[in-house]
Amino acid sequence: SSLPGAMADVVIELRQMADLGEAEAQHSLAQCYYYGDNVPQDYAEAAVLLRRAADQGHVDAQHTLRLAYREGKGVPQDDRGAARLF
């Protein structure tokens, strides 16, 4: 199969796993949305997924969520809030 089709399958599988509460899938899918990698860029969706993974203790998601707050990407810009996260 072509790479774009294969990547679409990966994104669908990540979504299914993320919806089941898998923190690693939530983080991976958030990265796709954050950077517009194989999906339309959507900072708000990325922030929702990052929050779900971060709340489960996913360290990389916590880091990216702090950056999102610092930069105001998908969430209101909040330097103090970013510093208080996790």
XYZ file of C-alpha atoms in Angstrom:
86
model
C 0.000 0.000 0.000
C 1.063 3.592 -0.446
C 2.670 5.489 2.375
C -0.188 8.017 2.708
C -2.706 5.170 3.016
C -0.514 3.368 5.510
C -0.117 6.539 7.557
C -3.890 7.045 7.533
C -4.225 3.542 8.960
C -1.697 4.408 11.678
C -3.630 7.550 12.596
C -6.898 5.574 12.745
C -5.278 2.968 14.984
C -3.798 5.665 17.230
C -7.238 7.296 17.536
C -8.826 3.992 18.528
C -6.165 3.321 21.153
C -6.268 6.921 22.411
C -10.038 6.705 22.806
C -9.491 3.594 24.946
C -7.257 5.624 27.262
C -3.819 4.481 26.117
C -1.458 7.277 27.218
C 1.237 6.513 24.639
C -1.317 6.583 21.811
C -2.784 9.813 23.179
C 0.669 11.369 23.181
C 1.532 10.101 19.701
C -1.753 11.298 18.233
C -1.341 14.643 20.002
C 2.051 15.025 18.349
C 0.412 14.399 14.962
C -2.129 17.154 15.598
C 0.395 19.528 17.175
C 2.718 19.381 14.179
C 0.139 18.660 11.453
C 1.792 15.327 10.749
C -0.596 13.197 8.618
C -3.605 15.134 9.971
C -4.637 18.777 9.724
C -2.782 20.805 12.370
C -5.110 21.319 15.344
C -3.542 22.683 18.521
C -6.796 22.429 20.483
C -7.176 18.703 19.742
C -3.507 18.206 20.526
C -3.970 19.919 23.908
C -6.950 17.706 24.797
C -4.971 14.570 23.998
C -1.861 15.858 25.758
C -3.892 16.586 28.896
C -5.309 13.052 28.903
C -1.869 11.489 28.554
C -0.250 13.931 30.986
C -2.881 13.185 33.615
C -1.803 9.543 33.383
C 1.793 10.520 34.115
C 3.143 10.502 30.551
C 6.269 12.642 30.984
C 6.668 13.657 27.330
C 3.005 14.701 27.189
C 3.489 16.759 30.347
C 6.460 18.510 28.752
C 4.633 19.268 25.494
C 1.560 20.456 27.392
C 3.748 22.901 29.340
C 5.094 24.191 26.024
C 1.553 24.540 24.673
C 0.592 26.704 27.661
C 3.779 28.733 27.414
C 3.165 29.391 23.701
C -0.644 29.549 23.837
C -1.087 26.744 21.322
C -4.484 25.107 21.757
C -4.867 26.543 25.249
C -4.785 30.066 26.656
C -1.224 31.353 26.957
C -0.241 31.071 30.624
C 3.410 31.109 31.721
C 2.549 30.682 35.400
C 0.126 27.874 34.650
C 2.754 26.187 32.527
C 5.245 26.354 35.386
C 2.722 24.815 37.798
C 1.853 21.862 35.576
C 2.957 18.547 37.017
